mmCIF file of C-alpha atoms in Angstrom:
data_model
loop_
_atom_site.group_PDB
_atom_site.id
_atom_site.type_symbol
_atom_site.label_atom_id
_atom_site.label_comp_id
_atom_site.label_asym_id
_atom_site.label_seq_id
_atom_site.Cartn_x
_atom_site.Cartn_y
_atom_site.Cartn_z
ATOM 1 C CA UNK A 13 2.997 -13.204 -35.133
ATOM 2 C CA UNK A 14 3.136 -16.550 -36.440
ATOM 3 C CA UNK A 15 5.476 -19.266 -35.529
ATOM 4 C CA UNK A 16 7.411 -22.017 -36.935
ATOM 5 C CA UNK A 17 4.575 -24.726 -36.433
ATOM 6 C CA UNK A 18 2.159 -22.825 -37.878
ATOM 7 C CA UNK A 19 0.848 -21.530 -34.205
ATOM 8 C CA UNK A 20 -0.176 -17.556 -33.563
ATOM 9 C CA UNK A 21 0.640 -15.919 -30.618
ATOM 10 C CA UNK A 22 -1.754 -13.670 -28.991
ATOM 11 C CA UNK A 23 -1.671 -10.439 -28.125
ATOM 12 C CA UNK A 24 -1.694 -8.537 -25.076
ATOM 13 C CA UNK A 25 -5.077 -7.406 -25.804
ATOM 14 C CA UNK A 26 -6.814 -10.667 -26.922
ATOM 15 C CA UNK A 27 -6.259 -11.752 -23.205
ATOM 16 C CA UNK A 28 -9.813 -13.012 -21.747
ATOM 17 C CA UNK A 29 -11.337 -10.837 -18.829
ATOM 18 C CA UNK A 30 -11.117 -13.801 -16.285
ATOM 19 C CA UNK A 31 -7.103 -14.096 -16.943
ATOM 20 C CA UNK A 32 -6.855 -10.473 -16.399
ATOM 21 C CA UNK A 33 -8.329 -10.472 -13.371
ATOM 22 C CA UNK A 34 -5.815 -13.141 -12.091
ATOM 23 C CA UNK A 35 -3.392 -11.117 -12.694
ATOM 24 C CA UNK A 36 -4.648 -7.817 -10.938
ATOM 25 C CA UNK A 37 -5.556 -10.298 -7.665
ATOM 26 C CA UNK A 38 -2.342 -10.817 -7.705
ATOM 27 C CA UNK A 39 -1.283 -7.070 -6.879
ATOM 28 C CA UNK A 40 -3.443 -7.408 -3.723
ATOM 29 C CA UNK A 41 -0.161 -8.040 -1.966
ATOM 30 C CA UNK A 42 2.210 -5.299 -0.779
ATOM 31 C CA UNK A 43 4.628 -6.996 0.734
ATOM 32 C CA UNK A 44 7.191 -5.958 -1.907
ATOM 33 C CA UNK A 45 5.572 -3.198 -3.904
ATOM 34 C CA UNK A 46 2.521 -1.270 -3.797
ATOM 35 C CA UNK A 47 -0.156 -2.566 -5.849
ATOM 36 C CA UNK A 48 -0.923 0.804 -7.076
ATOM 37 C CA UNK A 49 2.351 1.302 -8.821
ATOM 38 C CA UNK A 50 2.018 -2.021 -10.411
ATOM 39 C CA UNK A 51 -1.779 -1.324 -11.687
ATOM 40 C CA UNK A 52 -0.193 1.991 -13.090
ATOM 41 C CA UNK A 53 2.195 -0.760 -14.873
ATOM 42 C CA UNK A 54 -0.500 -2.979 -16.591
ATOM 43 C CA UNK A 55 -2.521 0.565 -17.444
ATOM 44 C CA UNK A 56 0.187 1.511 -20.250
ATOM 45 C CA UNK A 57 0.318 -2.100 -21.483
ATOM 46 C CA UNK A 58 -2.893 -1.474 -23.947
ATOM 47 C CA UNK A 59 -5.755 0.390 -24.109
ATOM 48 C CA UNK A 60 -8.061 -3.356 -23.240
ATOM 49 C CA UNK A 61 -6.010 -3.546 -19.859
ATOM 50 C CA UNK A 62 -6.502 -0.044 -19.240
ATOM 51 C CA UNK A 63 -9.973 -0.222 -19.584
ATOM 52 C CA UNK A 64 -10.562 -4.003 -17.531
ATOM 53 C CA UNK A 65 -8.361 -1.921 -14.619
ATOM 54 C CA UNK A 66 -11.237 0.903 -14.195
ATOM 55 C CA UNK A 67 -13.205 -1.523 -12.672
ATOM 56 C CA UNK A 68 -14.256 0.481 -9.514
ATOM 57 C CA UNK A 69 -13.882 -3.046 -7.229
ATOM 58 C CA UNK A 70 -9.974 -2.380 -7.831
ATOM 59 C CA UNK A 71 -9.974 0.517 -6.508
ATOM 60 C CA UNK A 72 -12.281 0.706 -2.581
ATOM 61 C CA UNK A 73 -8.688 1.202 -1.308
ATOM 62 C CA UNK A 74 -5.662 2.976 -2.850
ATOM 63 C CA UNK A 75 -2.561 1.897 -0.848
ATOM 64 C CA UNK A 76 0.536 3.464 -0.925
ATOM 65 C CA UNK A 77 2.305 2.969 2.228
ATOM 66 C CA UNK A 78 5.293 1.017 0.497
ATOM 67 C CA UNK A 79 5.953 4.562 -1.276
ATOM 68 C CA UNK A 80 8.603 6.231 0.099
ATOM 69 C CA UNK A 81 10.273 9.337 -1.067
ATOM 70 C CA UNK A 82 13.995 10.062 -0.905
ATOM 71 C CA UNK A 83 14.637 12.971 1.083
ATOM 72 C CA UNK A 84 17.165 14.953 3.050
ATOM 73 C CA UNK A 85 16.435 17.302 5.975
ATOM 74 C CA UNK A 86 17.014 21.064 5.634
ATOM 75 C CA UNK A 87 17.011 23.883 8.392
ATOM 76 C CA UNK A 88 14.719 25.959 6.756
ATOM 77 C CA UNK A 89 10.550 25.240 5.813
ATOM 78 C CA UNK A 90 9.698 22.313 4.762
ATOM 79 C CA UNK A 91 12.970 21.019 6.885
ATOM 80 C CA UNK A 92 12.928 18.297 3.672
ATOM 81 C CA UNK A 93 14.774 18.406 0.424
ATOM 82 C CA UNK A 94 12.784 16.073 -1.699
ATOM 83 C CA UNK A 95 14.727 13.774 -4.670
ATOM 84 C CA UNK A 96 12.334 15.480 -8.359
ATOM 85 C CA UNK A 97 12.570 12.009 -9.588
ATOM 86 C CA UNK A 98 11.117 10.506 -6.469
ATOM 87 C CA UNK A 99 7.981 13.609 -6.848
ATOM 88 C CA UNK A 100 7.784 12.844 -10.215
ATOM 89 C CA UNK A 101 6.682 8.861 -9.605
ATOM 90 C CA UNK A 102 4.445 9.983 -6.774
ATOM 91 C CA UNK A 103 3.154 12.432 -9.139
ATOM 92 C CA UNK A 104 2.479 10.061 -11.752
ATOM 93 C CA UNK A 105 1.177 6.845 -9.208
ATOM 94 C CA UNK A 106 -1.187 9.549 -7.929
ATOM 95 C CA UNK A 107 -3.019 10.924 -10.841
ATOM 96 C CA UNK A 108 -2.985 7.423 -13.376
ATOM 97 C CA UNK A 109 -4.437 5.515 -9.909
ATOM 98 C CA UNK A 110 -7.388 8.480 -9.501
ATOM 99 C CA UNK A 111 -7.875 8.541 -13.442
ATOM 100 C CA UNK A 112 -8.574 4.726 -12.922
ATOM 101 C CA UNK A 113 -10.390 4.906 -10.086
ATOM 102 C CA UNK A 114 -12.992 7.114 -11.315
ATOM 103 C CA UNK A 115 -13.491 8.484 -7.497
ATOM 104 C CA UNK A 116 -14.414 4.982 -6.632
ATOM 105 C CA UNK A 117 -11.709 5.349 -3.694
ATOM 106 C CA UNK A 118 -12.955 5.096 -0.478
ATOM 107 C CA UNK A 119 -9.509 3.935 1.496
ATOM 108 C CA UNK A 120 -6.777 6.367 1.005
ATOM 109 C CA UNK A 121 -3.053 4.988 2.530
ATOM 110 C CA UNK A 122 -0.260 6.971 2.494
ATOM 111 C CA UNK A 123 3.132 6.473 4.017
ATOM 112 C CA UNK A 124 4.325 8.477 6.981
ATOM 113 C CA UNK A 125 7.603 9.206 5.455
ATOM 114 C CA UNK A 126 5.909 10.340 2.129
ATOM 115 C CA UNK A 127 6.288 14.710 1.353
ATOM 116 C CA UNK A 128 2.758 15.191 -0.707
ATOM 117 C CA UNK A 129 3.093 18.641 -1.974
ATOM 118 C CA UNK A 130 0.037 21.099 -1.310
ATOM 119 C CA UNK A 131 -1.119 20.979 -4.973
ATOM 120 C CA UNK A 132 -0.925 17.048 -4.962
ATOM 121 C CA UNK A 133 -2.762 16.542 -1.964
ATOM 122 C CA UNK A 134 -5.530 18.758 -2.839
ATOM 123 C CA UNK A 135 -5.735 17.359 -6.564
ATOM 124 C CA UNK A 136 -6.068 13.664 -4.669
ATOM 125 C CA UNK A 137 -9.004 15.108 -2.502
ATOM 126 C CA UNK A 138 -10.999 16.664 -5.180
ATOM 127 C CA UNK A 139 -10.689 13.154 -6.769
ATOM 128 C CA UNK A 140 -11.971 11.411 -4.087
ATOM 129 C CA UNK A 141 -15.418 12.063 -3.245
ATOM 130 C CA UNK A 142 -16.414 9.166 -1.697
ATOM 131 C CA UNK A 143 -13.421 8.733 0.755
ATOM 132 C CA UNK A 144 -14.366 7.295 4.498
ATOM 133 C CA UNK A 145 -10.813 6.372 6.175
ATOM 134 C CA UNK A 146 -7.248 8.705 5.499
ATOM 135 C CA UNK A 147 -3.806 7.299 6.307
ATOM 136 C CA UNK A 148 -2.134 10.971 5.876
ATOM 137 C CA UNK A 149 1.569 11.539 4.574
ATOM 138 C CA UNK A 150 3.662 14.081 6.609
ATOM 139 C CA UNK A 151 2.646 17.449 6.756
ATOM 140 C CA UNK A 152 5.688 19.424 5.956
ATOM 141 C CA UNK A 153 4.918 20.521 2.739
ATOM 142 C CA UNK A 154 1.233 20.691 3.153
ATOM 143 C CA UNK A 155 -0.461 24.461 4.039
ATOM 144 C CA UNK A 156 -3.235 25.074 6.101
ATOM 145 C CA UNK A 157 -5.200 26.212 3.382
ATOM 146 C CA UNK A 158 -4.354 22.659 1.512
ATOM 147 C CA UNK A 159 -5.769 20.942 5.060
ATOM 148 C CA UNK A 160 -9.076 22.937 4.684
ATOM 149 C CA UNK A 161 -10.044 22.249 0.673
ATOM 150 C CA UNK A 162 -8.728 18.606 1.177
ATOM 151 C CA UNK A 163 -11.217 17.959 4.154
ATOM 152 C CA UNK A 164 -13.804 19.960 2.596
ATOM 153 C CA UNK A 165 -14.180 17.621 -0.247
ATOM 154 C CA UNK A 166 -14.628 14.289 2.361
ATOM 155 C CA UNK A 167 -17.905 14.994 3.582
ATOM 156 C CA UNK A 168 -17.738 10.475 4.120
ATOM 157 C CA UNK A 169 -15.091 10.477 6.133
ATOM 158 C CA UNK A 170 -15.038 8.374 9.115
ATOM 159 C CA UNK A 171 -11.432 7.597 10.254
ATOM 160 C CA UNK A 172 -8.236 9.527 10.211
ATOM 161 C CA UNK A 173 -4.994 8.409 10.765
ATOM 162 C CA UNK A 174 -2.024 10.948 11.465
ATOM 163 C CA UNK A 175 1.566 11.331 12.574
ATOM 164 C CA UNK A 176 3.141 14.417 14.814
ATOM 165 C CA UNK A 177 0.894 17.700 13.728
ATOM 166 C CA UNK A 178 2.236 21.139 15.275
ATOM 167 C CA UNK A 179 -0.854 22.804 17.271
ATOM 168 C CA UNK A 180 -1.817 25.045 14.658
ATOM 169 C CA UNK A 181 -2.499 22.401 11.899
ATOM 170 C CA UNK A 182 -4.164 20.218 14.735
ATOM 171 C CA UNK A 183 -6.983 22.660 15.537
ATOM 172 C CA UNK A 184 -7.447 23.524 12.054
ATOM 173 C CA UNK A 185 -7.681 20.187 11.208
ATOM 174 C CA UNK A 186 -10.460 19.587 14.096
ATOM 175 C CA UNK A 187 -11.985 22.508 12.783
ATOM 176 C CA UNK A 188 -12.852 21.642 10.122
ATOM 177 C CA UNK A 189 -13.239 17.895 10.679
ATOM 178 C CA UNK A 190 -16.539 18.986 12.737
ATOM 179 C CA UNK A 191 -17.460 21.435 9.944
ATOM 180 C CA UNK A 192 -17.552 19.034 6.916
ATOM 181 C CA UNK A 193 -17.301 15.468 8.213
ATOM 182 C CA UNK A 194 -20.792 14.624 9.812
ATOM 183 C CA UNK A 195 -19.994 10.848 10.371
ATOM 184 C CA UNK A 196 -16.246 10.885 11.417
ATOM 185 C CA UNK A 197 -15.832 8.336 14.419
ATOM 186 C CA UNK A 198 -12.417 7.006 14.358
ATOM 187 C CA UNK A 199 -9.103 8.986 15.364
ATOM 188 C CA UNK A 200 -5.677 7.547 15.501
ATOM 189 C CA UNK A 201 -2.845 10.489 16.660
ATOM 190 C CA UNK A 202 1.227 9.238 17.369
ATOM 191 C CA UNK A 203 3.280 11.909 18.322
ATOM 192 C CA UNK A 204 2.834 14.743 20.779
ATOM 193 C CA UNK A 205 -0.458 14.985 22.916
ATOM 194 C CA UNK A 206 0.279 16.229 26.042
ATOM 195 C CA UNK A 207 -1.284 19.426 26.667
ATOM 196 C CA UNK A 208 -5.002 20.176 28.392
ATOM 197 C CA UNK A 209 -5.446 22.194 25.312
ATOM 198 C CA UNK A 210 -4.941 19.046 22.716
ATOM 199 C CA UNK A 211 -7.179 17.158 25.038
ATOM 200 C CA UNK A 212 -9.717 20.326 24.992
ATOM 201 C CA UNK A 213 -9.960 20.950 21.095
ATOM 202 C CA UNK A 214 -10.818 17.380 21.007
ATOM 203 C CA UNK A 215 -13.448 17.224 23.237
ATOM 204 C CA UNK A 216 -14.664 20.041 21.541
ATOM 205 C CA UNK A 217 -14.646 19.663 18.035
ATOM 206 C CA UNK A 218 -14.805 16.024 17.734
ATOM 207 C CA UNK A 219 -18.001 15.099 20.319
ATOM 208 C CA UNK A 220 -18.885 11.811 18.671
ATOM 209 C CA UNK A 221 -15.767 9.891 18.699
ATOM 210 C CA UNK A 222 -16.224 5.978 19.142
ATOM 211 C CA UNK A 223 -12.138 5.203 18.636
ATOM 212 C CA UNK A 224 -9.365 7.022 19.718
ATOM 213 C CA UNK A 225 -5.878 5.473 19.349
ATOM 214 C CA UNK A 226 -2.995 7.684 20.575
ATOM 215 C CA UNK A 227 -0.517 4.413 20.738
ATOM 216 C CA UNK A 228 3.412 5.174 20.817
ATOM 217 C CA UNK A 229 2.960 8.919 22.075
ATOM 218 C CA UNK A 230 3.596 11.592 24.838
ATOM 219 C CA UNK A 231 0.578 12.254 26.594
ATOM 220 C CA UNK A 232 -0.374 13.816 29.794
ATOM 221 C CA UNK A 233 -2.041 12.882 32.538
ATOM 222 C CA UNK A 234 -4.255 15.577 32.784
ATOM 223 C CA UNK A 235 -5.289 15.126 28.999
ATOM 224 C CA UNK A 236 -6.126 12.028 29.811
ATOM 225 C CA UNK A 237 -8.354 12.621 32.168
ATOM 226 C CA UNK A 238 -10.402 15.290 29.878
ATOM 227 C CA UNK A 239 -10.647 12.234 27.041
ATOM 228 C CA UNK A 240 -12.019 10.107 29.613
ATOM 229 C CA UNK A 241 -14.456 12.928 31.050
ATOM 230 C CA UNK A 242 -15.390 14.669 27.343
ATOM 231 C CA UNK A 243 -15.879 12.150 25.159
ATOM 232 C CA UNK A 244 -19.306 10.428 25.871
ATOM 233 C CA UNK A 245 -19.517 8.234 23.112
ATOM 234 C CA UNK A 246 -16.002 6.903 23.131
ATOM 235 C CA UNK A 247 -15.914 2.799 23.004
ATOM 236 C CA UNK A 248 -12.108 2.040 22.599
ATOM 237 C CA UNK A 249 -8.820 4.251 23.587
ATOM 238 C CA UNK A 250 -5.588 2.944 22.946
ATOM 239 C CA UNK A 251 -2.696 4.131 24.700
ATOM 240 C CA UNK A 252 -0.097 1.708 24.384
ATOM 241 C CA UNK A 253 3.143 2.472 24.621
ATOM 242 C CA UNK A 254 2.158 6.073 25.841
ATOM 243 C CA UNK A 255 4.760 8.161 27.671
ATOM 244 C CA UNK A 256 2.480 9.706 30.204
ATOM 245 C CA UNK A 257 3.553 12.330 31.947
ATOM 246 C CA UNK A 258 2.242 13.446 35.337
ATOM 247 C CA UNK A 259 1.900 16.746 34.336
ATOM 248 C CA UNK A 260 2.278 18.709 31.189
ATOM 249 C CA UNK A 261 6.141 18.767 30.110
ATOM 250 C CA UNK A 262 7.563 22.258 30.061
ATOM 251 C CA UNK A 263 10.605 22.944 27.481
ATOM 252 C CA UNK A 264 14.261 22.198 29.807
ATOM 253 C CA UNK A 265 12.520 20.661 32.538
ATOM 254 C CA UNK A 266 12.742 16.645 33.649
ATOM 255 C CA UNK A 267 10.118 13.971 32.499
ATOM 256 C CA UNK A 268 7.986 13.170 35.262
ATOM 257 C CA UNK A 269 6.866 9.836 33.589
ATOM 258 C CA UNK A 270 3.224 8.033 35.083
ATOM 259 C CA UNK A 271 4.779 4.184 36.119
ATOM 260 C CA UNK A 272 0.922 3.354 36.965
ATOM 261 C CA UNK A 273 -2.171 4.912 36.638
ATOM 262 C CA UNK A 274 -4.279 5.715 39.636
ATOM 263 C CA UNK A 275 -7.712 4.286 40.473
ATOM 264 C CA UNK A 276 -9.649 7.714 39.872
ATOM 265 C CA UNK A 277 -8.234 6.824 35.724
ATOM 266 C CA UNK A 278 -9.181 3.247 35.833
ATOM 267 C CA UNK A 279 -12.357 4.054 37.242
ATOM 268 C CA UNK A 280 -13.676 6.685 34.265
ATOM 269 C CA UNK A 281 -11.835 3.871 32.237
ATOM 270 C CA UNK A 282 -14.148 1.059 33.220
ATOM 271 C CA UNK A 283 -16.826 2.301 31.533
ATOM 272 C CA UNK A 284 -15.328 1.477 27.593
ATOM 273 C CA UNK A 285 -16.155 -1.284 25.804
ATOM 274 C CA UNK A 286 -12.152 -1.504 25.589
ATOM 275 C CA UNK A 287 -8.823 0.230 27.505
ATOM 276 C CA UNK A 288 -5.593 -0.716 26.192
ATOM 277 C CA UNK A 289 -2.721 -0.010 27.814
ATOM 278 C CA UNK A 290 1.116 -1.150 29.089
ATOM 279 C CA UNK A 291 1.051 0.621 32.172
ATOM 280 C CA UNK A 292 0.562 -1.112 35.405
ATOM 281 C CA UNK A 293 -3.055 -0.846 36.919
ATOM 282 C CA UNK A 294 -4.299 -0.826 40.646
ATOM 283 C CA UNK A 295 -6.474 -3.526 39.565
ATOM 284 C CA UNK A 296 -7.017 -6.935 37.749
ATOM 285 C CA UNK A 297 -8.151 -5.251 34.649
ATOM 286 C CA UNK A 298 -4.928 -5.876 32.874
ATOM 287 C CA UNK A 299 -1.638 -7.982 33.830
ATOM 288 C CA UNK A 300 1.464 -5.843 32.560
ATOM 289 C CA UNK A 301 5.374 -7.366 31.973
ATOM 290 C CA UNK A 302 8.103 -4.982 32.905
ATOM 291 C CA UNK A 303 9.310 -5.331 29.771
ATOM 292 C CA UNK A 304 8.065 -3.572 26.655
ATOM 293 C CA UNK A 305 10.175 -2.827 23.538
ATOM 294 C CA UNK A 306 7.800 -0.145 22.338
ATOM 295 C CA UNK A 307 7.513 1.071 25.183
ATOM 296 C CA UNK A 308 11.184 1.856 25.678
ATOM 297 C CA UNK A 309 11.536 3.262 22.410
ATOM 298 C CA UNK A 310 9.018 5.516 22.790
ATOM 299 C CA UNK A 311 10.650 7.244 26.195
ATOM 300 C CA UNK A 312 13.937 6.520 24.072
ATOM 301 C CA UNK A 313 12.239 9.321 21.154
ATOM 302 C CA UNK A 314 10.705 11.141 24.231
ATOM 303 C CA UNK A 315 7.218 10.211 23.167
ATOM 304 C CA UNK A 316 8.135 10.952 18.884
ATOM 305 C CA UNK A 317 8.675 7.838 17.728
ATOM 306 C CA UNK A 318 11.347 7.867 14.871
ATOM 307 C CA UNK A 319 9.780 5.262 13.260
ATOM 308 C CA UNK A 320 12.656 5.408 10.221
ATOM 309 C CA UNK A 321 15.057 3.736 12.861
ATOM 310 C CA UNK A 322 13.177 0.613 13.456
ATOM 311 C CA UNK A 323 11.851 -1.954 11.541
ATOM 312 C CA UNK A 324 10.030 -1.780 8.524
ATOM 313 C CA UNK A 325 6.664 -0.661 8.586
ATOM 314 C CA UNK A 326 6.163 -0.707 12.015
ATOM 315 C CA UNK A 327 4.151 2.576 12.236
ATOM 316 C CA UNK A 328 1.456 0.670 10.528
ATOM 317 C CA UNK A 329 0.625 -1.717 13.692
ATOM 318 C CA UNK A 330 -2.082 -1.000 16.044
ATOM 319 C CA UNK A 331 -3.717 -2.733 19.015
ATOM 320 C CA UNK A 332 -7.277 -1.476 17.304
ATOM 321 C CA UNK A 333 -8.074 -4.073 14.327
ATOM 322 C CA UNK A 334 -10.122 -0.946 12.541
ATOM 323 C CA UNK A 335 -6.617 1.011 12.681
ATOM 324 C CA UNK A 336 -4.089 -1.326 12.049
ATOM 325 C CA UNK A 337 -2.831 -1.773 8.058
#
C-alpha cells in the first residue's frame, strides 16, 4: 500500500526479527492475560510471525494459570458442567502453544479452577517430553488411566504441584511417580492430608523428596510425625496455615485442632535446612502472632481451602520460592 506522499507501508511480515521479539517480551507478563493465549494471537497473524514464535526460548514455560473455565457444579461425575465455548479456547490455547513449542516445554502451569478433559491432558503430556515441574488443573474430569499415560511420558519431572486428590488418584499418582520419574524432588499438596495412610504412601513411594509443601491444608498430627520420621532426604516442609489435627478426623465427630506443636515435633523438625510454620512452638525457633488470615480461612474451609472465594490468585502463593508462581 502506498500513500499520499509517496511513502509504503510495510507489512506484517517485513517486520525485522529484533522488533518481533519486543513484542513477544512483552507477553512475559500475566497480570492481565496469559501470555500463551496472546502468542496463539500473533501465530495467525502470518506465516513469518508464526515461524519467529517457534523459537524454543519462548516456550521453557507454558503458563496458563489466568485460564479459567466457566463452569457450574452438578450432582453427578464430574460434579462440573463445563461452558463448550470455554473447552473449545482451552482446546485451541493447548494444541497451537504445543505445535509452537515443539516439546521445548519444560514448565507446565495450569489453573486450579481449570476442567482439562482426559483426552486433553494426555494429548499435552505426549507433547511434552521434556517437562520437569507440573502445576495440575483439577482432577474431575481426568481418569486414572489419563494420570498413568500422562506421568508416563515425564520421565524429567522434578516438581508437582496439586490441589485436593481423593485417595485413590493420590496413590496412583505416587505410584507411578516412583515408577517413571527417577529425579522427582519437589511436592506441593493443599487440601486433605490427614490420614497415617497419606503420610505412609508417601514415605513409601516418594523416598527422595527434598521439598514438601502441604501449606493451607488439614493434616494430622500423626502424619506429621511419619513425614518427619520417613523422609530422610527432606530439606524444607511447609505447613503454613495447616489445620492440624491431634488425631485423624473421623466423619461427624469434632475438630480436635493442634494450637502448638510439642517438643518431640520440633525436635525431628530441627534437623531441616527449613520448617515453616504458624503454629506456636515450645521454643525460639519461630515467633508466631495470634493472628493469621490464612490461617482462619483455612479452619473456616475445614482445611479445603475454597480458594474461588478469596482473592485473585491466591492459590498461587507459597512460603517455598521454588513453589510459589
Amino acid at each position: 500500500m502506498e500513500w499520499e506522499d509517496g511513502k509504503t507501508l510495510g507489512r506484517w511480515e517485513d517486520l525485522s526479527t529484533d522488533i518481533l521479539w519486543k513484542i513477544f517480551e512483552s507477553f512475559n507478563d500475566v497480570s492481565d492475560l496469559s501470555s500463551a493465549v496472546e502468542k496463539v494471537h500473533c501465530s495467525a497473524v502470518c506465516s513469518a510471525w508464526r515461524s519467529a514464535l517457534c523459537d524454543p526460548n519462548l516456550w521453557h514455560t507454558l503458563d496458563l494459570s489466568m485460564i479459567k473455565h466457566n463452569f457450574i457444579k452438578t450432582k453427578d461425575k464430574p460434579y462440573v458442567y463445563v461452558c463448550s465455548h470455554s473447552d473449545l479456547t482451552l482446546s485451541r490455547v493447548l494444541k497451537v502453544s504445543l505445535s509452537l513449542s515443539h516439546q521445548n516445554i519444560t514448565t507446565l502451569i495450569f489453573n486450579l479452577q481449570l476442567y482439562v478433559p482426559d483426552d486433553l491432558f494426555t494429548y499435552t503430556a505426549e507433547r511434552c517430553p521434556k517437562l520437569r515441574r507440573l502445576v495440575m488443573p483439577s482432577w474431575n474430569k481426568i481418569k486414572i488411566d489419563g494420570i498413568s499415560k500422562a506421568i508416563g511420558c515425564w520421565k524429567h519431572l522434578e516438581s508437582l504441584t496439586i490441589g485436593n486428590i481423593e485417595k485413590y488418584q493420590y496413590l496412583t499418582l505416587l505410584q507411578v511417580i516412583d515408577y517413571n520419574c527417577k529425579n522427582f524432588r519437589e511436592l506441593k499438596l493443599m487440601g486433605t492430608c490427614d490420614t497415617y495412610s497419606f503420610a505412609s504412601a508417601m514415605v513409601r513411594y516418594l523416598p527422595k523428596l527434598e521439598v514438601l509443601s502441604l501449606r493451607c491444608s488439614m493434616l494430622s498430627k500423626d502424619a506429621l510425625m511419619v513425614i518427619l520420621e520417613g523422609l530422610p532426604n527432606l530439606e524444607v516442609l511447609n505447613i503454613s496455615h495447616c489445620v492440624v489435627l491431634d488425631e485423624t478426623h473421623q466423619p461427624h465427630q469434632p475438630f480436635r485442632i493442634v494450637e502448638e506443636l510439642d517438643a518431640s515435633i520440633v525436635d525431628k523438625a530441627s534437623r531441616l535446612k527449613r520448617f515453616i510454620t504458624c503454629m506456636r512452638m515450645p521454643t525460639a525457633m519461630h515467633v508466631q502472632e495470634d493472628s493469621c488470615s490464612m490461617c482462619q480461612r483455612t479452619r473456616n474451609d475445614e482445611g479445603i481451602i475454597r480458594w474461588h472465594r478469596y482473592e485473585e490468585g491466591m492459590w498461587k502463593a507459597d512460603e517455598v520460592a521454588s513453589l510459589a508462581l
